[in-house]
Coordinates of C-alpha atoms in Angstrom, one line a residue:
M1 CA 29.1 4.9 -10.3
S2 CA 30.5 7.3 -7.8
P3 CA 27.8 8.7 -5.5
K4 CA 27.0 12.4 -5.8
L5 CA 26.7 13.6 -2.2
L6 CA 25.5 17.1 -3.0
A7 CA 22.4 19.1 -2.2
S8 CA 20.1 16.1 -2.1
A9 CA 21.9 14.1 0.4
V10 CA 20.8 14.2 4.0
F11 CA 22.7 17.0 5.7
L12 CA 23.9 16.9 9.2
A13 CA 24.1 19.4 12.0
P14 CA 27.4 21.3 12.2
A15 CA 28.6 19.0 15.0
L16 CA 28.4 16.0 12.6
A17 CA 30.2 17.7 9.8
A18 CA 33.5 18.3 11.5
A19 CA 36.4 17.4 9.2
Q20 CA 37.9 14.0 9.8
P21 CA 41.6 13.1 9.9
A22 CA 42.9 11.6 6.6
G23 CA 42.7 7.9 6.6
S24 CA 40.1 7.6 9.4
A25 CA 38.8 4.1 9.8
P26 CA 35.2 3.5 8.6
V27 CA 32.5 3.5 11.2
Q28 CA 31.4 -0.1 11.8
Y29 CA 27.7 -0.8 12.6
E30 CA 26.2 -4.2 13.4
A31 CA 22.5 -5.0 13.8
S32 CA 21.1 -8.3 15.1
F33 CA 17.5 -9.4 15.8
E34 CA 17.7 -12.4 18.1
N35 CA 14.8 -11.0 20.2
A36 CA 12.6 -10.0 17.2
A37 CA 9.5 -11.7 18.8
H38 CA 9.6 -8.9 21.4
H39 CA 10.5 -6.1 18.9
E40 CA 14.1 -5.7 20.0
A41 CA 17.2 -5.1 17.9
R42 CA 20.7 -5.3 19.4
I43 CA 23.0 -2.7 17.7
S44 CA 26.6 -1.8 18.1
V45 CA 28.8 0.9 16.5
T46 CA 32.6 1.1 16.6
Y47 CA 34.7 4.2 16.0
E48 CA 38.4 3.9 15.7
D49 CA 40.9 6.8 15.6
A50 CA 38.5 8.6 17.9
G51 CA 41.3 10.7 19.6
D52 CA 41.6 10.8 23.4
A53 CA 38.7 13.2 24.3
P54 CA 35.4 11.8 25.6
V55 CA 33.0 10.6 22.8
T56 CA 29.4 11.7 22.9
F57 CA 26.9 9.4 21.1
R58 CA 23.6 10.9 20.1
M59 CA 20.2 9.8 18.8
A60 CA 18.4 11.9 16.2
R61 CA 15.3 14.0 17.0
S62 CA 14.3 14.5 13.3
S63 CA 14.3 12.5 10.2
P64 CA 14.8 13.2 6.5
G65 CA 11.5 14.0 4.7
R66 CA 9.7 14.7 8.0
Y67 CA 9.6 18.2 9.5
A68 CA 8.6 17.6 13.1
I69 CA 10.5 16.5 16.2
H70 CA 10.5 12.8 17.0
E71 CA 12.1 11.6 20.2
F72 CA 13.8 8.4 19.0
A73 CA 16.0 8.2 22.1
K74 CA 13.0 7.1 24.1
N75 CA 13.3 3.5 22.7
V76 CA 17.0 3.1 23.3
Y77 CA 18.2 1.3 26.5
D78 CA 20.8 -1.1 28.0
F79 CA 23.6 1.2 26.6
S80 CA 27.2 0.2 27.3
A81 CA 30.6 1.0 25.9
T82 CA 34.0 -0.8 25.6
D83 CA 37.5 0.0 24.3
S84 CA 39.6 -1.9 21.8
A85 CA 40.4 -4.6 24.4
G86 CA 36.8 -5.0 25.4
N87 CA 37.2 -3.2 28.7
A88 CA 34.0 -1.5 30.0
L89 CA 34.1 2.3 29.8
T90 CA 32.5 5.0 31.9
V91 CA 29.2 6.3 30.5
S92 CA 27.6 9.6 31.7
R93 CA 24.5 11.4 30.6
E94 CA 23.6 15.1 30.7
D95 CA 20.5 15.1 28.5
P96 CA 17.9 12.5 27.3
Y97 CA 19.4 12.2 23.8
S98 CA 23.0 11.4 24.4
W99 CA 25.6 9.2 26.1
T100 CA 29.2 10.4 26.8
V101 CA 31.9 7.8 27.0
S102 CA 35.3 8.6 28.6
G103 CA 38.5 6.7 29.4
H104 CA 38.8 5.0 26.0
D105 CA 42.0 4.2 24.1
G106 CA 41.0 5.8 20.8
T107 CA 38.6 3.0 19.9
V108 CA 35.0 3.1 21.3
T109 CA 32.3 0.5 20.7
A110 CA 28.8 1.5 21.9
T111 CA 26.2 -1.3 22.2
Y112 CA 22.5 -0.8 22.9
T113 CA 19.0 -2.3 22.6
L114 CA 16.4 -0.7 20.4
Y115 CA 12.7 -1.2 20.9
A116 CA 11.0 -0.9 17.5
D117 CA 7.3 -1.6 16.7
R118 CA 6.0 1.0 14.2
A119 CA 6.6 0.4 10.5
D120 CA 6.1 3.5 8.4
G121 CA 8.3 6.2 6.8
T122 CA 9.8 7.5 10.0
Y123 CA 10.0 4.8 12.6
S124 CA 11.3 1.2 12.8
Q125 CA 9.7 -2.1 13.4
V126 CA 11.3 -5.4 14.4
D127 CA 9.3 -8.6 14.6
T128 CA 9.4 -12.2 13.3
T129 CA 8.2 -11.1 9.9
H130 CA 10.8 -8.4 9.2
A131 CA 13.2 -5.7 10.4
H132 CA 11.9 -2.4 9.0
L133 CA 14.6 0.2 9.7
N134 CA 14.5 4.0 9.2
M135 CA 18.0 4.9 10.1
P136 CA 17.5 8.0 12.3
S137 CA 15.1 6.1 14.5
A138 CA 17.5 3.2 14.9
F139 CA 21.1 4.2 14.8
L140 CA 23.0 6.6 17.0
W141 CA 26.3 8.4 16.0
A142 CA 29.3 10.0 17.6
E143 CA 29.4 13.8 17.5
G144 CA 32.2 15.2 15.5
L145 CA 33.0 11.9 13.8
G146 CA 30.3 11.8 11.2
E147 CA 32.2 12.4 7.9
R148 CA 33.6 8.9 7.6
P149 CA 32.7 6.0 5.4
V150 CA 30.2 3.7 7.0
E151 CA 30.0 -0.1 6.9
I152 CA 27.1 -2.0 8.4
T153 CA 26.6 -5.7 8.9
F154 CA 23.0 -7.1 9.3
N155 CA 22.4 -10.4 11.0
P156 CA 18.9 -11.5 9.8
A157 CA 16.7 -13.3 12.3
D158 CA 15.4 -15.6 9.6
P159 CA 17.5 -17.3 6.9
D160 CA 14.8 -16.4 4.3
W161 CA 15.2 -12.7 4.9
K162 CA 16.8 -10.7 2.1
I163 CA 17.9 -7.1 2.4
A164 CA 16.5 -4.1 0.4
T165 CA 18.3 -0.8 0.7
Q166 CA 19.9 2.0 -1.4
L167 CA 23.2 1.4 0.5
E168 CA 26.1 0.2 -1.6
P169 CA 26.3 -3.6 -1.8
T170 CA 29.5 -5.5 -1.1
G171 CA 30.5 -9.0 -1.9
D172 CA 28.8 -10.2 1.3
P173 CA 25.0 -10.1 1.0
N174 CA 24.7 -9.0 4.6
V175 CA 27.2 -6.2 4.5
F176 CA 26.6 -2.8 3.0
R177 CA 28.5 0.5 2.8
A178 CA 27.8 4.3 2.7
P179 CA 30.3 6.9 1.7
D180 CA 29.5 8.9 4.9
F181 CA 27.1 9.2 7.7
Q182 CA 24.9 11.6 5.7
Y183 CA 24.1 9.0 3.1
F184 CA 23.7 6.2 5.7
M185 CA 21.1 8.1 7.6
D186 CA 19.1 8.6 4.4
S187 CA 19.1 4.9 3.5
P188 CA 16.1 3.0 5.0
T189 CA 16.5 -0.7 4.9
E190 CA 14.0 -3.7 4.9
L191 CA 15.0 -7.2 6.0
S192 CA 12.3 -9.7 5.1
D193 CA 11.3 -12.5 2.7
F194 CA 10.1 -10.0 0.1
D195 CA 9.2 -10.4 -3.5
L196 CA 11.6 -8.6 -5.8
R197 CA 10.6 -7.2 -9.2
E198 CA 13.0 -5.1 -11.4
W199 CA 13.0 -3.2 -14.7
T200 CA 15.6 -1.1 -16.5
V201 CA 15.4 2.6 -17.7
E202 CA 17.7 3.9 -20.3
E203 CA 19.4 7.2 -21.0
E204 CA 22.3 8.3 -23.2
A205 CA 24.8 8.1 -20.4
G206 CA 23.7 4.6 -19.4
S207 CA 21.0 2.6 -17.7
Y208 CA 19.5 2.3 -14.3
T209 CA 17.6 -0.5 -12.5
I210 CA 14.4 0.3 -10.7
R211 CA 13.6 -2.3 -8.0
L212 CA 10.4 -3.1 -6.2
A213 CA 11.0 -5.0 -2.9
L214 CA 7.5 -6.0 -1.9
H215 CA 6.9 -7.4 1.6
H216 CA 3.2 -8.5 1.5
D217 CA 0.9 -11.4 2.0
G218 CA -0.5 -11.3 -1.6
T219 CA 0.3 -13.5 -4.6
A220 CA 3.1 -13.5 -7.1
E221 CA 0.5 -12.4 -9.7
D222 CA -0.3 -9.4 -7.4
A223 CA 3.4 -8.4 -7.4
D224 CA 3.6 -8.8 -11.2
E225 CA 0.6 -6.6 -11.8
Y226 CA 1.7 -3.9 -9.3
A227 CA 5.2 -3.9 -10.8
A228 CA 3.8 -3.4 -14.3
M229 CA 1.7 -0.5 -13.0
A230 CA 4.6 1.0 -11.3
Q231 CA 6.8 0.7 -14.4
N232 CA 4.2 2.6 -16.5
V233 CA 3.9 5.4 -13.9
T234 CA 7.7 5.8 -13.5
E235 CA 8.1 5.9 -17.3
A236 CA 5.4 8.6 -17.6
Q237 CA 7.3 10.6 -15.1
I238 CA 10.7 10.2 -16.8
E239 CA 9.1 11.2 -20.1
M240 CA 7.7 14.5 -18.5
W241 CA 11.0 15.4 -16.8
G242 CA 13.0 14.5 -19.9
D243 CA 15.8 13.3 -17.7
I244 CA 16.6 10.5 -15.2
P245 CA 18.2 11.4 -11.9
D246 CA 21.7 10.1 -11.5
F247 CA 20.8 7.3 -9.1
D248 CA 23.8 6.3 -7.0
Y249 CA 25.1 2.8 -7.6
G250 CA 22.8 2.6 -10.7
T251 CA 19.6 1.7 -8.8
Y252 CA 16.4 3.1 -7.3
T253 CA 14.5 0.9 -4.8
F254 CA 10.9 1.0 -3.8
I255 CA 10.7 -0.6 -0.4
A256 CA 7.1 -1.5 0.0
C257 CA 5.6 -3.1 3.1
Y258 CA 1.8 -3.9 2.8
L259 CA 0.8 -5.9 5.8
P260 CA -1.9 -5.5 8.5
H261 CA 0.6 -4.7 11.3
V262 CA 2.2 -1.7 9.6
N263 CA 1.0 2.0 9.4
G264 CA 0.2 3.7 6.1
D265 CA 2.9 6.1 4.9
G266 CA 5.3 7.1 2.1
M267 CA 8.7 8.6 2.5
E268 CA 11.2 9.7 -0.2
H269 CA 14.9 9.3 0.0
R270 CA 17.7 10.0 -2.5
N271 CA 17.6 6.6 -4.3
S272 CA 14.8 4.9 -2.6
T273 CA 11.4 5.3 -1.0
I274 CA 9.5 3.7 1.8
L275 CA 5.9 2.7 1.0
T276 CA 3.7 1.2 3.8
S277 CA 0.0 0.3 4.1
A278 CA -2.1 -1.9 6.4
N279 CA -4.0 -3.1 3.3
G280 CA -2.7 -5.7 0.8
L281 CA -2.7 -4.9 -2.9
Y282 CA -5.7 -7.0 -3.7
K283 CA -7.8 -5.6 -0.8
A284 CA -6.8 -2.0 -1.7
E285 CA -7.4 -2.7 -5.4
F286 CA -3.8 -1.5 -6.0
G287 CA -4.7 1.9 -4.5
Q288 CA -1.2 2.2 -3.2
L289 CA -0.1 3.2 -6.6
G290 CA -0.9 6.9 -5.9
T291 CA 1.6 7.0 -3.0
L292 CA 4.2 5.3 -5.2
S293 CA 3.6 7.9 -7.9
H294 CA 4.0 10.8 -5.3
E295 CA 7.2 9.4 -3.9
F296 CA 8.9 8.8 -7.2
I297 CA 8.3 12.4 -8.2
H298 CA 10.4 13.3 -5.2
A299 CA 13.5 11.7 -6.8
W300 CA 13.4 15.0 -8.8
N301 CA 11.4 17.4 -6.7
V302 CA 12.8 17.5 -3.1
E303 CA 15.7 15.1 -3.3
R304 CA 17.6 17.0 -6.0
L305 CA 15.4 20.0 -6.7
R306 CA 15.6 21.0 -3.0
P307 CA 14.7 23.9 -0.8
A308 CA 17.7 25.8 0.5
E309 CA 16.2 25.9 4.1
L310 CA 16.7 22.1 4.4
E311 CA 20.4 22.5 4.1
P312 CA 22.1 21.6 6.3
F313 CA 19.6 19.1 7.6
D314 CA 19.9 19.2 11.4
F315 CA 19.0 15.9 13.1
T316 CA 18.8 17.7 16.5
K317 CA 15.8 19.9 15.7
A318 CA 12.8 20.5 13.4
N319 CA 13.7 21.6 9.8
P320 CA 11.1 24.0 8.4
T321 CA 10.9 25.6 5.0
P322 CA 8.3 28.0 3.4
S323 CA 8.4 26.1 0.1
L324 CA 6.5 23.0 1.0
W325 CA 3.6 24.2 -1.1
F326 CA 5.9 23.6 -4.1
A327 CA 8.0 20.7 -2.8
E328 CA 5.1 18.6 -1.5
G329 CA 2.1 20.4 -3.0
F330 CA 3.2 20.4 -6.7
T331 CA 4.2 16.7 -6.1
S332 CA 0.7 16.1 -4.9
Y333 CA -0.7 17.8 -8.0
Y334 CA 1.4 15.6 -10.3
A335 CA 0.9 12.2 -8.5
P336 CA -2.6 11.5 -9.7
L337 CA -1.9 13.2 -13.0
F338 CA 0.8 10.8 -13.8
T339 CA -1.3 7.7 -12.9
L340 CA -3.9 9.1 -15.4
R341 CA -1.4 9.9 -18.1
A342 CA 0.1 6.4 -17.7
G343 CA -3.3 4.8 -18.2
E344 CA -3.5 3.3 -14.7
T345 CA -6.5 5.4 -13.7
D346 CA -9.4 6.9 -15.7
L347 CA -10.9 10.3 -15.9
D348 CA -13.6 9.6 -13.4
E349 CA -11.1 8.4 -10.8
Y350 CA -9.0 11.5 -11.5
L351 CA -11.9 13.9 -11.1
E352 CA -13.0 12.2 -7.9
D353 CA -9.5 12.8 -6.5
L354 CA -9.5 16.4 -7.8
S355 CA -13.0 17.0 -6.3
G356 CA -11.8 16.1 -2.8
T357 CA -8.7 18.3 -3.2
L358 CA -10.6 21.4 -4.4
D359 CA -13.4 20.9 -1.8
Y360 CA -10.9 20.8 1.0
V361 CA -8.9 23.9 -0.2
L362 CA -11.7 26.1 -1.5
N363 CA -13.8 25.5 1.6
G364 CA -10.7 25.5 3.8
R365 CA -11.4 27.7 6.8
G366 CA -7.7 28.6 7.4
R367 CA -7.0 30.2 4.1
D368 CA -8.0 33.6 5.3
L369 CA -5.5 33.4 8.1
A370 CA -2.3 32.3 6.3
S371 CA -0.7 32.0 2.9
P372 CA 0.7 28.8 1.4
Q373 CA 4.2 29.9 2.5
D374 CA 2.9 30.4 6.1
M375 CA 1.1 27.0 6.0
S376 CA 4.4 25.4 4.9
L377 CA 6.1 26.8 8.0
R378 CA 3.6 25.0 10.2
A379 CA 4.9 21.6 9.1
P380 CA 6.8 20.9 12.4
F381 CA 3.4 21.0 14.2
V382 CA 1.5 18.8 11.8
D383 CA 3.9 16.4 9.9
A384 CA 3.4 13.3 12.1
A385 CA 4.0 15.5 15.1
T386 CA 2.4 14.5 18.4
A387 CA 0.7 16.6 21.1
I388 CA -1.8 15.9 23.8
D389 CA -3.5 19.3 23.9
P390 CA -6.4 19.9 21.4
T391 CA -5.8 22.3 18.5
N392 CA -8.0 24.4 16.3
Y393 CA -6.3 23.2 13.0
S394 CA -9.6 22.4 11.3
N395 CA -10.3 26.2 11.4
T396 CA -6.8 27.6 11.1
F397 CA -4.7 25.2 8.9
V398 CA -4.9 24.1 5.3
S399 CA -2.4 21.4 4.5
Y400 CA 0.4 22.5 2.1
Y401 CA -0.1 19.1 0.3
P402 CA -3.6 19.8 -1.2
Y403 CA -3.1 23.6 -1.0
G404 CA 0.0 23.4 -3.1
A405 CA -1.7 21.0 -5.4
V406 CA -4.4 23.6 -6.1
I407 CA -1.7 26.2 -6.8
G408 CA -0.1 23.7 -9.2
L409 CA -3.5 23.2 -10.9
T410 CA -4.0 27.0 -11.0
L411 CA -0.6 27.6 -12.5
D412 CA -0.9 24.8 -15.1
L413 CA -4.3 25.9 -16.3
T414 CA -3.3 29.6 -16.3
L415 CA -0.2 28.9 -18.3
R416 CA -2.1 26.8 -20.9
E417 CA -4.6 29.6 -21.2
R418 CA -2.3 32.6 -21.4
F419 CA 0.9 31.4 -23.1
D420 CA 1.6 29.5 -26.3
D421 CA 3.3 26.2 -25.7
V422 CA 4.1 26.9 -22.0
T423 CA 2.7 24.5 -19.3
L424 CA 3.6 23.5 -15.8
D425 CA 5.6 20.7 -17.3
D426 CA 7.8 23.3 -18.9
Y427 CA 8.2 25.2 -15.6
M428 CA 9.2 22.0 -13.7
R429 CA 11.7 21.1 -16.4
R430 CA 13.2 24.6 -16.2
M431 CA 13.6 24.4 -12.4
W432 CA 15.2 20.9 -12.9
E433 CA 17.6 22.3 -15.5
T434 CA 18.6 25.4 -13.4
H435 CA 18.6 23.8 -9.9
G436 CA 17.8 20.1 -9.9
R437 CA 20.3 18.5 -12.2
A438 CA 23.1 20.5 -10.7
E439 CA 21.6 20.1 -7.2
T440 CA 21.7 23.8 -6.5
P441 CA 19.3 24.6 -3.6
Y442 CA 16.5 27.0 -4.4
T443 CA 14.9 29.9 -2.5
P444 CA 11.4 31.2 -2.9
A445 CA 12.9 34.0 -5.1
D446 CA 14.4 31.3 -7.4
L447 CA 11.0 29.7 -7.9
E448 CA 9.5 33.1 -9.0
A449 CA 12.5 33.7 -11.2
G450 CA 12.1 30.4 -12.9
L451 CA 8.5 31.2 -13.7
A452 CA 9.6 34.5 -15.2
E453 CA 12.2 32.8 -17.3
V454 CA 9.9 30.1 -18.7
T455 CA 7.1 32.5 -19.5
G456 CA 9.2 35.4 -20.5
D457 CA 6.9 37.6 -18.4
A458 CA 8.4 38.8 -15.1
A459 CA 5.2 40.8 -14.3
F460 CA 3.1 37.7 -14.6
A461 CA 5.4 35.7 -12.3
E462 CA 5.5 38.5 -9.7
A463 CA 1.7 38.8 -9.7
F464 CA 1.2 35.1 -9.5
F465 CA 3.5 34.7 -6.5
D466 CA 2.1 37.9 -4.8
Q467 CA -1.5 36.8 -5.1
Y468 CA -1.3 33.0 -4.7
V469 CA 1.9 32.1 -2.8
E470 CA 2.7 35.1 -0.5
E471 CA -1.0 35.8 -0.1
S472 CA -3.9 33.4 0.1
G473 CA -5.9 34.4 -3.0
L474 CA -7.1 31.9 -5.6
P475 CA -8.7 32.7 -9.0
D476 CA -12.0 31.4 -10.3
L477 CA -11.1 27.7 -10.7
G478 CA -14.5 27.0 -12.4
E479 CA -13.5 29.2 -15.3
L480 CA -10.1 27.7 -15.6
L481 CA -11.5 24.1 -15.5
E482 CA -14.1 25.0 -18.1
Q483 CA -11.3 25.3 -20.7
A484 CA -11.1 21.5 -20.4
G485 CA -14.8 20.8 -20.5
L486 CA -14.9 20.3 -16.8
M487 CA -17.5 21.8 -14.4
L488 CA -16.8 22.8 -10.8
R489 CA -20.1 22.8 -8.9
K490 CA -21.9 22.1 -5.6
A491 CA -22.2 18.4 -5.2
N492 CA -25.5 18.7 -3.1
E493 CA -27.0 21.9 -4.4
G494 CA -30.1 22.9 -2.5
D495 CA -29.4 20.6 0.5
A496 CA -29.5 22.2 3.9
S497 CA -26.5 22.1 6.2
L498 CA -25.4 23.3 9.6
G499 CA -21.7 23.0 8.5
P500 CA -19.3 20.1 8.3
V501 CA -19.4 18.2 11.5
T502 CA -18.1 14.9 12.8
L503 CA -20.3 13.0 15.4
K504 CA -19.5 10.1 17.7
T505 CA -22.0 8.0 19.6
D506 CA -21.8 5.5 22.4
G507 CA -25.4 4.3 21.9
K508 CA -26.7 6.6 24.6
A509 CA -25.6 10.1 23.4
V510 CA -24.5 11.9 20.3
E511 CA -21.4 14.1 20.8
I512 CA -19.8 16.6 18.4
A513 CA -16.3 15.1 17.8
S514 CA -14.8 17.9 15.7
N515 CA -14.3 21.6 16.2
A516 CA -17.3 23.5 14.9
A517 CA -16.4 25.1 11.5
R518 CA -16.0 28.9 11.6
N519 CA -18.9 30.7 9.8
S520 CA -21.1 27.6 10.1
A521 CA -24.5 27.6 11.8
L522 CA -23.3 25.4 14.6
Y523 CA -20.4 27.8 15.3
A524 CA -22.7 30.8 15.3
A525 CA -25.0 29.0 17.8
G526 CA -22.1 28.3 20.2
L527 CA -21.8 24.6 19.7
D528 CA -18.4 23.0 19.6
R529 CA -16.3 19.8 20.2
G530 CA -17.5 17.8 23.2
D531 CA -21.1 19.1 23.2
E532 CA -23.8 16.5 23.4
V533 CA -26.7 17.1 21.0
L534 CA -30.1 16.2 22.4
R535 CA -32.6 17.5 19.9
L536 CA -32.7 19.2 16.5
G537 CA -36.1 20.7 15.6
R538 CA -38.7 18.2 16.7
L539 CA -36.5 15.1 16.5
T540 CA -34.5 13.6 19.4
I541 CA -30.9 12.8 18.4
D542 CA -29.8 9.4 19.5
S543 CA -27.6 8.4 16.5
E544 CA -25.9 9.8 13.4
S545 CA -28.8 8.7 11.3
D546 CA -31.1 10.7 13.6
W547 CA -29.0 13.8 12.9
E548 CA -29.0 13.2 9.1
D549 CA -32.8 12.7 9.2
A550 CA -33.3 15.9 11.1
V551 CA -31.1 18.0 8.9
S552 CA -32.7 16.6 5.7
R553 CA -36.2 17.9 6.9
F554 CA -35.0 21.6 6.4
E555 CA -34.2 23.9 3.5
P556 CA -31.5 26.5 3.4
G557 CA -32.6 29.6 5.2
D558 CA -34.9 27.6 7.6
T559 CA -34.5 28.0 11.4
A560 CA -34.8 25.4 14.1
E561 CA -34.2 24.9 17.8
I562 CA -31.2 22.8 18.8
V563 CA -30.9 21.5 22.4
F564 CA -27.5 20.4 23.6
V565 CA -25.4 19.9 26.7
K566 CA -22.2 22.0 27.1
R567 CA -19.9 21.3 30.0
G568 CA -22.7 19.7 32.0
R569 CA -25.4 22.4 31.4
E570 CA -28.3 22.0 29.0
R571 CA -28.8 24.9 26.5
T572 CA -31.2 25.7 23.7
E573 CA -30.3 27.9 20.7
T574 CA -31.8 28.7 17.3
V575 CA -29.8 27.7 14.2
T576 CA -30.3 29.0 10.7
F577 CA -29.6 26.4 8.0
G578 CA -27.2 27.2 5.2
E579 CA -26.6 25.4 1.9
D580 CA -24.2 22.4 1.7
Q581 CA -21.0 23.8 0.2
T582 CA -19.4 20.5 -0.8
L583 CA -17.8 20.8 -4.2
E584 CA -17.2 18.4 -7.0
V585 CA -15.7 18.4 -10.5
V586 CA -17.5 16.6 -13.3
A587 CA -16.9 16.3 -17.0
F588 CA -19.4 18.2 -19.2
E589 CA -20.4 14.8 -20.6
D590 CA -21.7 13.8 -17.1
A591 CA -23.6 17.1 -16.7
D592 CA -25.6 16.9 -19.9
R593 CA -23.3 19.3 -21.8
D594 CA -21.2 18.6 -24.8
P595 CA -17.6 19.9 -24.7
S596 CA -16.4 21.8 -27.7
R597 CA -13.6 20.6 -29.9
A598 CA -11.4 23.2 -28.3
Q599 CA -12.2 22.0 -24.9
K600 CA -11.5 18.4 -25.9
R601 CA -8.2 19.4 -27.3
F602 CA -7.3 21.3 -24.1
R603 CA -8.3 18.3 -22.0
R604 CA -6.3 15.9 -24.2
A605 CA -3.2 18.0 -24.1
W606 CA -3.4 18.5 -20.3
L607 CA -4.6 15.1 -19.0
G608 CA -3.7 12.6 -21.8
E609 CA -4.9 11.1 -25.0
D610 CA -7.8 9.0 -23.6
T611 CA -9.5 11.6 -21.5
A612 CA -11.4 13.5 -24.2
E613 CA -13.0 10.5 -25.9

């Protein structure tokens, strides 16, 4: 199958997209791992037909699926370059991200060492157990020479290592190809002694193989069980979308690494996804399935049904879009829904997840400051971004993942209430038909137009986007959920609270570790992060349990003295207790109420056959 390198491929900065001479030789990469014990890879790349001008090699500063800056060049060193005869070439540097090579004869080979010791969806890790490679963090490129075929040779450090990747296989098990640098950079690769499980999905045009490459310390039975669960979830997703993405080379690959020395993450790519967790399948009770569900949805929503602002993808800077509430948020809405519909979780588990999402968003202290679109544009600051100065995000930012999930929930329940035979599933399929299958990038206006088309009600679509996307309003979620015989309520009704707070203790003092929540009693009293609490009411505070004990002795509306140390000075203030605002969603059956037949039908149509029993 010929690869489709359209909207969903990784797009490059204009400097990378320069047209190449006809018949240009493929770019040749080679990666070896002789010093894996010390987390080093030795990498070389050769460009032939490079002309006679100096060649500038560059490391990426951003990565597909991530929206923040990542300084990958910091882990590249011992750089050198040679010509076709192996003669050493002059290397100069004008910035921290690039190396310029001059005096070559039309062929340039750059060789360098990469230090890599973080396994997740963005970075790379090399050790004696595996080589976990996210390409932007590992492989540099030559500016202006990007649109050529790529061939890469891996030299595994261990003869038991196999290779999992979406790259095109060749006759050599260690050699793979990409049609161009765009595809190469979007193709994470795992070299390890992983377990492999496969299954086939069918459509009229042909069949596709879905692969699970599982690097873990569990049993073969664990792998079998997880693969069966993954198959059920992927089949539920395919059923909803009504179509299978045209996976290049006929395969889709889950690259899963579940080991204590990796960092938890999930990252989508065109025909694969990276899944990482520090917990094994058995220890996590197969809880990694939720991330797998989320990432596979991205094969439709994000990889092919794609925001226009991400094109072209520029590896040299952050890549923001105002549509992450849809791209990531609606994906977050569907991920637990699909595990429920597939029968891999039950209603109680689903409602526990939904409770956390609604509590976070409805009690989110940043919603009055910015809309979902505005929150999406903050992604470069929060999406695995790093900074050393403190922020006030707990009071100013509501993540577009759960925020968008709540908008998805709102739209789904509203459509089911107001329109005959129109659901969020129908809206997603319409967007797939108009923009995803053809890989035509969408704008925010296209999302609104799609809602108008599927409902036949342009006024409804305009009002929905005005109130809930461009502004930060939300309807009465309790009323919407009641249609399904579900109750949104306070989880700890009647309990006193000074507001959500995180404490830390060293055994001698109790310190507030989080920013005080706006509109909370602590905030009003002037307490904030870093303050040491000495006494609340009549109780001395020496531990978190002391704090909990003290708070529990009051009722909402009560007042008490709080004594604390702020920047070295002891202070005393009066606090007025409010009521605990934590929210939860429960089924009517668990709240001593009987759902009606209509509510059971609604729940069954929305959540699945087994949820109304």
